[in-house]
Amino acid sequence: MYTLCLYLSTALVCSYLYYTAHMFHMCLFFIQVEKRLDLVKQVSHSTHKKLTACLQGQQGTDLDKRSKKLPLTILAQCMVEGAAVLGDDSLLGKMLTLCGETEEKLAQELLVFEFQIERDVVEPLYVLAEVEIPNIQKQRKHLAKLVLDMDSARTRWQQSSKSSSHPSNVQQGGAKADSLREEMEETANRMEICRDQLSADMYNFMAKEIDYANYFQTLIEVQAEYHKKSLEILQSVLPQIKAHQEAWIEKPSYGKALEEHLAISGREIAFPIEACVTMLLECGMEEEGLFRVAPSASKLKKLKASLDCGVMDVQEYSADPHAIAGALKSYLRELPEPLMTFELYDEWIQASNVQDMDKRLQALLCTCEKLPADNLNNFRYLIKFLAKLTEHQDANKMTPGNIAIVLGPNLLWTIGQYLAEIQLFENLESEDAKKSKY
């Protein structure tokens, strides 16, 4: 009996030493993977949280309810309602209708996008961070407890084996030792099963890293598809929007290119030029200092705004020809390119410097013929009006020389002067913006 106990003791000790060595290597592996688990859990949890915050729809609700609460859906509804109020006969109404329909389509694409992200990325990240990794960590803690239980059972068995080795306690001690040995073997078996399960989970976790990485690949792919479809929607509606804009004839004329204004309005003579000249022919031909005397700033601003809308109240301004003349000068000066053009600037200067009167006139006519058709028509119209104005120079004091002084800078200037004025205007706007903050 003593020999048997000694043999069993030796065998169990050897087995224990084997397990101890094996467990040492396993512990190193577990420690490395445990650190990896903590890092992956932390990153997955953080990414899940931030990604969830990016979703505009409410998670967990059905698609219909989710769609109604999307900001884009609310915006689309607001635009459609605004279009109904303004009506399709207005440009804003047409724009709101198109934009409202577009925003609704974008909202539907966003809804599909977020549903895919939630299903294929957000939920898997949650399961990884809150279920899979915690389960492995729980298994690791359970294994540590089983190892302690096995060590405790082994210690009790060893102590019992020593006691049973005494001749007086062989029979009683042997029975107790057998019971403790069975308990130790059972505990060791449970520990081994748990260890194998944990090892399998650890290896499985390491092997599935490519699957976890695919979550982020899926995120980028779904985003790319969403933005691609959204861009297609926007690109499909832009031509319609531009077509409505181009077809709308009620466009501002001040500050716009002459050719553009004439093309949109279908006119040969710019509306501000024709409207102002027509009114001045009726009420301003004998007004002293016409084009020289500055008008009221508020009236000039109002008149320019009405001309921009294609509206002209003759009765209101018939008593203030200086405002009409000021509006005409402003239109000419605010053209992006002077009526007499940048290209012909040098030729105009050279022609005006010719000493012989007949040759000077011939040079001016020759340069005039080089003007683009639209510029030539409007320039000729304006010159005819100014010729009539000089017929009343005894009353209005506007001789050809005086007219040239006040209108010349509004008909011809260099591109350098134009750029300098733009820079000055931008600086003034910037200063006004700064002042408005304080």
Short mmCIF file of C-alpha atoms in Angstrom, two decimals:
data_model
loop_
_atom_site.label_atom_id
_atom_site.label_comp_id
_atom_site.label_asym_id
_atom_site.label_seq_id
_atom_site.Cartn_x
_atom_site.Cartn_y
_atom_site.Cartn_z
CA MET A 1 0.00 0.00 0.00
CA TYR A 2 2.82 2.33 0.90
CA THR A 3 4.57 1.57 -2.38
CA LEU A 4 1.37 2.20 -4.35
CA CYS A 5 0.83 5.54 -2.65
CA LEU A 6 4.42 6.51 -3.32
CA TYR A 7 4.07 5.54 -6.99
CA LEU A 8 0.86 7.48 -7.37
CA SER A 9 2.36 10.46 -5.60
CA THR A 10 5.37 10.45 -7.91
CA ALA A 11 3.16 10.15 -10.99
CA LEU A 12 0.90 12.97 -9.89
CA VAL A 13 3.87 15.19 -9.06
CA CYS A 14 5.34 14.58 -12.51
CA SER A 15 1.99 15.27 -14.05
CA TYR A 16 1.73 18.44 -12.02
CA LEU A 17 5.19 19.55 -13.11
CA TYR A 18 4.20 18.96 -16.73
CA TYR A 19 1.06 20.96 -16.24
CA THR A 20 3.04 23.66 -14.49
CA ALA A 21 5.49 24.00 -17.38
CA HIS A 22 2.68 23.88 -19.91
CA MET A 23 0.70 26.42 -17.94
CA PHE A 24 3.72 28.71 -17.82
CA HIS A 25 3.86 28.86 -21.61
CA MET A 26 0.12 29.17 -21.79
CA CYS A 27 0.20 32.03 -19.30
CA LEU A 28 2.65 33.94 -21.49
CA PHE A 29 0.33 33.47 -24.45
CA PHE A 30 -2.68 34.43 -22.36
CA ILE A 31 -0.95 37.56 -21.08
CA GLN A 32 -0.16 38.71 -24.63
CA VAL A 33 -3.64 37.98 -25.91
CA GLU A 34 -5.19 39.50 -22.78
CA LYS A 35 -3.44 42.78 -23.52
CA ARG A 36 -4.62 42.53 -27.11
CA LEU A 37 -8.15 41.90 -25.92
CA ASP A 38 -8.13 45.00 -23.74
CA LEU A 39 -6.82 47.19 -26.56
CA VAL A 40 -9.28 45.84 -29.14
CA LYS A 41 -12.15 46.21 -26.69
CA GLN A 42 -11.17 49.80 -25.93
CA VAL A 43 -10.84 50.73 -29.62
CA SER A 44 -14.06 48.93 -30.60
CA HIS A 45 -16.03 50.54 -27.79
CA SER A 46 -14.73 54.02 -28.63
CA THR A 47 -15.34 53.59 -32.37
CA HIS A 48 -18.83 52.24 -31.76
CA LYS A 49 -19.65 55.22 -29.57
CA LYS A 50 -18.34 57.83 -32.02
CA LEU A 51 -19.86 56.12 -35.04
CA THR A 52 -23.24 55.91 -33.34
CA ALA A 53 -23.04 59.65 -32.66
CA CYS A 54 -22.59 60.25 -36.40
CA LEU A 55 -25.90 58.60 -37.25
CA GLN A 56 -28.69 61.13 -37.75
CA GLY A 57 -31.55 58.64 -37.52
CA GLN A 58 -32.84 57.08 -34.32
CA GLN A 59 -31.52 53.58 -33.80
CA GLY A 60 -33.94 50.76 -33.27
CA THR A 61 -36.95 52.46 -34.87
CA ASP A 62 -38.60 51.25 -38.07
CA LEU A 63 -37.55 52.83 -41.35
CA ASP A 64 -40.69 54.93 -41.79
CA LYS A 65 -40.44 56.61 -38.37
CA ARG A 66 -36.71 56.97 -38.77
CA SER A 67 -37.13 58.65 -42.15
CA LYS A 68 -39.63 61.21 -40.84
CA LYS A 69 -37.22 62.38 -38.14
CA LEU A 70 -34.19 62.80 -40.37
CA PRO A 71 -33.09 66.47 -40.61
CA LEU A 72 -32.93 66.16 -44.41
CA THR A 73 -36.52 64.91 -44.54
CA ILE A 74 -37.66 67.81 -42.38
CA LEU A 75 -35.73 70.22 -44.62
CA ALA A 76 -37.27 68.69 -47.75
CA GLN A 77 -40.77 69.05 -46.31
CA CYS A 78 -40.07 72.67 -45.40
CA MET A 79 -38.90 73.43 -48.94
CA VAL A 80 -41.91 71.76 -50.55
CA GLU A 81 -44.26 73.71 -48.29
CA GLY A 82 -42.41 76.92 -49.12
CA ALA A 83 -42.71 76.18 -52.84
CA ALA A 84 -46.46 75.73 -52.43
CA VAL A 85 -46.70 79.13 -50.74
CA LEU A 86 -44.64 80.95 -53.39
CA GLY A 87 -46.11 79.10 -56.37
CA ASP A 88 -44.48 77.75 -59.52
CA ASP A 89 -44.77 81.09 -61.30
CA SER A 90 -41.87 82.44 -59.22
CA LEU A 91 -38.24 81.44 -59.60
CA LEU A 92 -37.92 80.80 -55.86
CA GLY A 93 -40.94 78.52 -56.00
CA LYS A 94 -39.40 76.48 -58.80
CA MET A 95 -36.06 76.29 -56.98
CA LEU A 96 -37.68 75.18 -53.73
CA THR A 97 -39.65 72.47 -55.52
CA LEU A 98 -36.55 71.04 -57.18
CA CYS A 99 -34.42 71.34 -54.06
CA GLY A 100 -37.13 69.85 -51.85
CA GLU A 101 -37.44 66.81 -54.11
CA THR A 102 -33.66 66.48 -54.18
CA GLU A 103 -33.32 66.69 -50.40
CA GLU A 104 -35.99 63.98 -50.05
CA LYS A 105 -33.99 61.69 -52.35
CA LEU A 106 -30.83 62.43 -50.39
CA ALA A 107 -32.69 61.64 -47.17
CA GLN A 108 -33.70 58.23 -48.54
CA GLU A 109 -30.11 57.50 -49.54
CA LEU A 110 -28.97 58.55 -46.08
CA LEU A 111 -31.56 56.26 -44.52
CA VAL A 112 -30.32 53.25 -46.50
CA PHE A 113 -26.71 54.19 -45.75
CA GLU A 114 -27.25 54.45 -42.00
CA PHE A 115 -29.22 51.21 -41.93
CA GLN A 116 -26.32 49.39 -43.62
CA ILE A 117 -23.77 51.00 -41.32
CA GLU A 118 -25.81 50.09 -38.26
CA ARG A 119 -26.31 46.50 -39.41
CA ASP A 120 -22.85 45.76 -40.82
CA VAL A 121 -20.56 47.90 -38.65
CA VAL A 122 -22.15 49.40 -35.54
CA GLU A 123 -23.84 46.24 -34.25
CA PRO A 124 -20.85 43.93 -34.93
CA LEU A 125 -18.55 46.38 -33.12
CA TYR A 126 -20.94 46.39 -30.17
CA VAL A 127 -21.01 42.59 -30.07
CA LEU A 128 -17.21 42.48 -30.25
CA ALA A 129 -16.67 45.05 -27.49
CA GLU A 130 -19.54 44.13 -25.18
CA VAL A 131 -20.11 40.39 -25.75
CA GLU A 132 -17.30 38.45 -27.43
CA ILE A 133 -14.29 39.96 -25.65
CA PRO A 134 -16.00 40.13 -22.21
CA ASN A 135 -16.93 36.43 -22.58
CA ILE A 136 -13.29 35.54 -23.22
CA GLN A 137 -12.22 37.64 -20.25
CA LYS A 138 -14.80 35.92 -18.05
CA GLN A 139 -13.48 32.56 -19.24
CA ARG A 140 -9.98 33.71 -18.30
CA LYS A 141 -11.08 34.62 -14.77
CA HIS A 142 -12.92 31.30 -14.45
CA LEU A 143 -9.75 29.44 -15.46
CA ALA A 144 -7.75 31.32 -12.83
CA LYS A 145 -10.30 30.24 -10.20
CA LEU A 146 -10.11 26.61 -11.35
CA VAL A 147 -6.31 26.70 -11.15
CA LEU A 148 -6.57 27.90 -7.55
CA ASP A 149 -9.11 25.16 -6.82
CA MET A 150 -6.78 22.55 -8.32
CA ASP A 151 -3.81 23.85 -6.32
CA SER A 152 -5.89 23.74 -3.16
CA ALA A 153 -7.05 20.18 -3.87
CA ARG A 154 -3.51 19.11 -4.67
CA THR A 155 -2.22 20.58 -1.40
CA ARG A 156 -4.90 18.77 0.61
CA TRP A 157 -4.16 15.51 -1.19
CA GLN A 158 -0.41 15.82 -0.57
CA GLN A 159 -0.96 16.49 3.11
CA SER A 160 -3.30 13.50 3.33
CA SER A 161 -0.79 11.30 1.51
CA LYS A 162 1.91 12.21 4.02
CA SER A 163 -0.38 11.38 6.93
CA SER A 164 -1.42 8.05 5.40
CA SER A 165 2.23 7.04 4.99
CA HIS A 166 2.45 6.53 8.78
CA PRO A 167 1.92 2.79 9.61
CA SER A 168 -0.80 3.53 12.18
CA ASN A 169 -2.91 5.57 9.69
CA VAL A 170 -2.43 3.53 6.52
CA GLN A 171 -5.98 2.21 6.17
CA GLN A 172 -7.89 5.30 7.29
CA GLY A 173 -5.48 7.74 5.62
CA GLY A 174 -5.46 5.77 2.39
CA ALA A 175 -9.22 6.08 1.99
CA LYS A 176 -9.09 9.81 2.62
CA ALA A 177 -6.17 10.20 0.23
CA ASP A 178 -8.09 8.36 -2.48
CA SER A 179 -11.06 10.68 -1.99
CA LEU A 180 -8.87 13.77 -2.15
CA ARG A 181 -7.06 12.39 -5.19
CA GLU A 182 -10.35 11.93 -6.99
CA GLU A 183 -11.33 15.46 -6.05
CA MET A 184 -8.00 16.77 -7.34
CA GLU A 185 -8.33 14.82 -10.59
CA GLU A 186 -11.86 16.10 -11.08
CA THR A 187 -10.73 19.67 -10.44
CA ALA A 188 -7.79 19.22 -12.79
CA ASN A 189 -10.14 17.85 -15.44
CA ARG A 190 -12.45 20.86 -15.13
CA MET A 191 -9.45 23.15 -15.29
CA GLU A 192 -8.17 21.41 -18.40
CA ILE A 193 -11.55 21.64 -20.13
CA CYS A 194 -11.76 25.35 -19.26
CA ARG A 195 -8.20 25.89 -20.39
CA ASP A 196 -8.85 24.18 -23.71
CA GLN A 197 -11.99 26.22 -24.22
CA LEU A 198 -10.15 29.43 -23.38
CA SER A 199 -7.30 28.49 -25.70
CA ALA A 200 -9.80 27.82 -28.48
CA ASP A 201 -11.47 31.19 -27.84
CA MET A 202 -8.10 32.95 -27.78
CA TYR A 203 -6.94 31.35 -31.01
CA ASN A 204 -10.32 32.03 -32.59
CA PHE A 205 -10.10 35.69 -31.55
CA MET A 206 -6.64 36.04 -33.07
CA ALA A 207 -7.74 34.28 -36.27
CA LYS A 208 -10.83 36.51 -36.63
CA GLU A 209 -8.88 39.77 -36.61
CA ILE A 210 -9.25 39.95 -40.39
CA ASP A 211 -13.03 39.73 -39.90
CA TYR A 212 -12.90 42.57 -37.40
CA ALA A 213 -10.79 44.61 -39.83
CA ASN A 214 -13.45 44.01 -42.49
CA TYR A 215 -15.91 46.04 -40.41
CA PHE A 216 -13.89 49.15 -41.21
CA GLN A 217 -13.47 48.20 -44.85
CA THR A 218 -17.24 47.83 -45.01
CA LEU A 219 -17.62 51.27 -43.44
CA ILE A 220 -15.55 52.92 -46.17
CA GLU A 221 -17.22 50.93 -48.96
CA VAL A 222 -20.72 51.81 -47.77
CA GLN A 223 -19.70 55.46 -47.37
CA ALA A 224 -18.24 55.50 -50.88
CA GLU A 225 -21.44 54.03 -52.34
CA TYR A 226 -23.59 56.50 -50.40
CA HIS A 227 -21.60 59.53 -51.52
CA LYS A 228 -21.52 58.22 -55.09
CA LYS A 229 -25.31 57.89 -55.23
CA SER A 230 -25.77 61.26 -53.50
CA LEU A 231 -23.47 62.90 -56.04
CA GLU A 232 -25.45 61.33 -58.89
CA ILE A 233 -28.66 62.78 -57.44
CA LEU A 234 -27.12 66.24 -57.15
CA GLN A 235 -25.58 66.13 -60.61
CA SER A 236 -28.89 65.07 -62.14
CA VAL A 237 -30.77 68.05 -60.67
CA LEU A 238 -28.14 70.75 -61.29
CA PRO A 239 -28.86 71.04 -65.05
CA GLN A 240 -32.56 71.57 -64.27
CA ILE A 241 -31.74 74.24 -61.70
CA LYS A 242 -29.39 76.02 -64.10
CA ALA A 243 -31.97 75.81 -66.88
CA HIS A 244 -34.57 77.55 -64.72
CA GLN A 245 -32.02 80.19 -63.73
CA GLU A 246 -31.02 80.86 -67.32
CA ALA A 247 -34.62 80.95 -68.54
CA TRP A 248 -35.63 83.48 -65.89
CA ILE A 249 -35.51 86.90 -67.52
CA GLU A 250 -35.91 88.97 -64.34
CA LYS A 251 -32.24 89.22 -63.49
CA PRO A 252 -30.26 92.16 -62.08
CA SER A 253 -28.65 94.27 -64.77
CA TYR A 254 -26.27 96.37 -62.66
CA GLY A 255 -22.82 94.84 -62.42
CA LYS A 256 -23.64 92.24 -65.09
CA ALA A 257 -21.91 91.90 -68.45
CA LEU A 258 -23.71 93.77 -71.21
CA GLU A 259 -23.78 90.73 -73.49
CA GLU A 260 -25.28 88.54 -70.74
CA HIS A 261 -27.99 91.08 -69.89
CA LEU A 262 -28.99 91.52 -73.52
CA ALA A 263 -29.06 87.77 -74.16
CA ILE A 264 -31.29 87.10 -71.15
CA SER A 265 -33.65 90.01 -71.72
CA GLY A 266 -33.78 89.60 -75.50
CA ARG A 267 -33.11 93.34 -75.96
CA GLU A 268 -30.75 95.27 -78.22
CA ILE A 269 -30.36 98.19 -75.83
CA ALA A 270 -29.70 97.59 -72.14
CA PHE A 271 -32.81 98.27 -70.08
CA PRO A 272 -31.18 100.80 -67.69
CA ILE A 273 -29.78 102.77 -70.64
CA GLU A 274 -33.03 102.82 -72.60
CA ALA A 275 -35.22 103.53 -69.55
CA CYS A 276 -33.05 106.38 -68.29
CA VAL A 277 -32.61 107.94 -71.73
CA THR A 278 -36.37 107.75 -72.39
CA MET A 279 -37.20 109.53 -69.12
CA LEU A 280 -34.49 112.14 -69.56
CA LEU A 281 -35.79 112.95 -73.03
CA GLU A 282 -39.14 113.71 -71.42
CA CYS A 283 -38.12 115.59 -68.30
CA GLY A 284 -34.43 116.35 -68.11
CA MET A 285 -33.10 117.87 -71.29
CA GLU A 286 -33.08 121.41 -69.91
CA GLU A 287 -32.04 120.51 -66.35
CA GLU A 288 -28.94 122.51 -65.47
CA GLY A 289 -25.88 120.42 -64.58
CA LEU A 290 -27.39 117.13 -65.74
CA PHE A 291 -24.87 114.29 -65.14
CA ARG A 292 -22.75 116.76 -63.15
CA VAL A 293 -24.95 117.47 -60.11
CA ALA A 294 -24.98 114.55 -57.65
CA PRO A 295 -28.44 113.12 -56.84
CA SER A 296 -29.80 112.08 -53.45
CA ALA A 297 -28.04 108.86 -52.41
CA SER A 298 -31.24 107.24 -51.12
CA LYS A 299 -33.21 108.06 -54.28
CA LEU A 300 -30.36 106.82 -56.48
CA LYS A 301 -30.21 103.56 -54.56
CA LYS A 302 -33.97 103.08 -54.87
CA LEU A 303 -33.97 103.85 -58.59
CA LYS A 304 -31.11 101.42 -59.28
CA ALA A 305 -32.95 98.70 -57.36
CA SER A 306 -36.14 99.27 -59.36
CA LEU A 307 -34.20 99.16 -62.64
CA ASP A 308 -32.60 95.90 -61.51
CA CYS A 309 -36.12 94.49 -61.23
CA GLY A 310 -37.08 95.79 -64.65
CA VAL A 311 -39.53 98.29 -63.15
CA MET A 312 -39.61 102.04 -63.73
CA ASP A 313 -42.03 104.56 -62.16
CA VAL A 314 -41.86 107.51 -64.55
CA GLN A 315 -44.10 109.78 -62.50
CA GLU A 316 -42.07 109.29 -59.31
CA TYR A 317 -38.75 110.30 -60.87
CA SER A 318 -39.92 112.83 -63.46
CA ALA A 319 -39.27 115.58 -60.92
CA ASP A 320 -35.74 114.36 -60.19
CA PRO A 321 -33.78 114.04 -63.46
CA HIS A 322 -30.48 114.09 -61.55
CA ALA A 323 -31.37 110.72 -59.96
CA ILE A 324 -32.10 109.33 -63.44
CA ALA A 325 -28.80 110.65 -64.81
CA GLY A 326 -26.99 109.23 -61.76
CA ALA A 327 -28.57 105.80 -62.33
CA LEU A 328 -27.39 105.86 -65.96
CA LYS A 329 -23.84 106.82 -64.96
CA SER A 330 -23.80 104.09 -62.28
CA TYR A 331 -24.90 101.45 -64.77
CA LEU A 332 -22.15 102.40 -67.20
CA ARG A 333 -19.52 102.49 -64.46
CA GLU A 334 -20.56 99.18 -62.90
CA LEU A 335 -20.24 97.22 -66.13
CA PRO A 336 -17.52 94.54 -65.72
CA GLU A 337 -16.00 95.88 -68.94
CA PRO A 338 -16.43 99.48 -70.12
CA LEU A 339 -18.84 100.10 -72.96
CA MET A 340 -15.86 101.17 -75.11
CA THR A 341 -13.98 97.95 -74.06
CA PHE A 342 -10.59 97.28 -72.51
CA GLU A 343 -9.21 95.95 -75.77
CA LEU A 344 -9.68 99.21 -77.66
CA TYR A 345 -8.46 101.47 -74.84
CA ASP A 346 -5.13 102.32 -76.49
CA GLU A 347 -6.75 102.93 -79.86
CA TRP A 348 -9.30 105.32 -78.34
CA ILE A 349 -6.50 107.26 -76.65
CA GLN A 350 -4.41 107.39 -79.81
CA ALA A 351 -7.40 108.53 -81.89
CA SER A 352 -8.26 111.29 -79.43
CA ASN A 353 -4.68 112.59 -79.55
CA VAL A 354 -4.74 113.18 -83.30
CA GLN A 355 -4.33 116.93 -83.83
CA ASP A 356 -6.16 117.33 -87.13
CA MET A 357 -9.91 117.48 -86.47
CA ASP A 358 -10.98 115.58 -89.60
CA LYS A 359 -8.35 112.89 -89.12
CA ARG A 360 -9.26 112.62 -85.44
CA LEU A 361 -12.92 112.10 -86.33
CA GLN A 362 -11.97 109.51 -88.92
CA ALA A 363 -9.76 107.67 -86.39
CA LEU A 364 -12.55 107.70 -83.80
CA LEU A 365 -15.06 106.34 -86.33
CA CYS A 366 -12.60 103.64 -87.36
CA THR A 367 -12.13 102.58 -83.74
CA CYS A 368 -15.86 102.72 -83.14
CA GLU A 369 -16.45 100.22 -85.93
CA LYS A 370 -14.22 97.73 -84.10
CA LEU A 371 -16.58 97.59 -81.14
CA PRO A 372 -18.55 94.35 -80.63
CA ALA A 373 -22.09 94.57 -82.04
CA ASP A 374 -23.79 94.85 -78.63
CA ASN A 375 -21.39 97.54 -77.46
CA LEU A 376 -21.68 99.43 -80.74
CA ASN A 377 -25.50 99.47 -80.66
CA ASN A 378 -25.64 100.76 -77.09
CA PHE A 379 -22.79 103.24 -77.62
CA ARG A 380 -24.49 104.64 -80.75
CA TYR A 381 -27.81 104.92 -78.85
CA LEU A 382 -26.11 106.78 -76.02
CA ILE A 383 -24.20 109.15 -78.33
CA LYS A 384 -27.41 110.06 -80.19
CA PHE A 385 -29.00 110.96 -76.87
CA LEU A 386 -26.00 113.04 -75.81
CA ALA A 387 -26.10 114.85 -79.16
CA LYS A 388 -29.71 115.85 -78.42
CA LEU A 389 -28.65 116.89 -74.93
CA THR A 390 -26.10 119.35 -76.35
CA GLU A 391 -28.85 120.97 -78.37
CA HIS A 392 -30.14 122.36 -75.06
CA GLN A 393 -26.73 123.40 -73.72
CA ASP A 394 -27.83 127.00 -73.29
CA ALA A 395 -30.27 125.81 -70.63
CA ASN A 396 -28.53 122.78 -69.15
CA LYS A 397 -24.97 124.15 -69.41
CA MET A 398 -23.79 120.74 -70.66
CA THR A 399 -21.49 121.42 -73.59
CA PRO A 400 -19.80 118.53 -75.41
CA GLY A 401 -16.69 119.23 -73.33
CA ASN A 402 -18.60 119.15 -70.05
CA ILE A 403 -20.35 115.94 -71.06
CA ALA A 404 -17.00 114.37 -71.94
CA ILE A 405 -15.61 115.32 -68.52
CA VAL A 406 -18.47 113.79 -66.49
CA LEU A 407 -19.27 110.75 -68.68
CA GLY A 408 -15.86 109.88 -70.14
CA PRO A 409 -14.60 108.02 -67.02
CA ASN A 410 -17.81 105.96 -67.06
CA LEU A 411 -17.34 104.87 -70.67
CA LEU A 412 -13.64 104.01 -70.80
CA TRP A 413 -11.07 102.91 -68.20
CA THR A 414 -8.12 100.54 -67.98
CA ILE A 415 -8.27 97.06 -66.54
CA GLY A 416 -5.79 98.19 -63.89
CA GLN A 417 -8.25 100.82 -62.67
CA TYR A 418 -11.00 98.19 -62.65
CA LEU A 419 -8.95 95.78 -60.50
CA ALA A 420 -7.99 98.61 -58.14
CA GLU A 421 -11.64 99.51 -57.67
CA ILE A 422 -12.53 95.88 -56.95
CA GLN A 423 -9.78 95.70 -54.33
CA LEU A 424 -10.96 98.94 -52.76
CA PHE A 425 -14.54 97.67 -52.69
CA GLU A 426 -13.46 94.41 -51.03
CA ASN A 427 -11.46 96.32 -48.43
CA LEU A 428 -14.44 98.52 -47.61
CA GLU A 429 -16.68 95.47 -47.28
CA SER A 430 -14.14 93.83 -44.97
CA GLU A 431 -13.98 96.94 -42.77
CA ASP A 432 -17.78 97.12 -42.62
CA ALA A 433 -17.93 93.46 -41.61
CA LYS A 434 -15.41 94.06 -38.81
CA LYS A 435 -17.34 97.09 -37.55
CA SER A 436 -20.59 95.12 -37.49
CA LYS A 437 -19.04 92.68 -35.00
CA TYR A 438 -18.49 95.39 -32.41
#
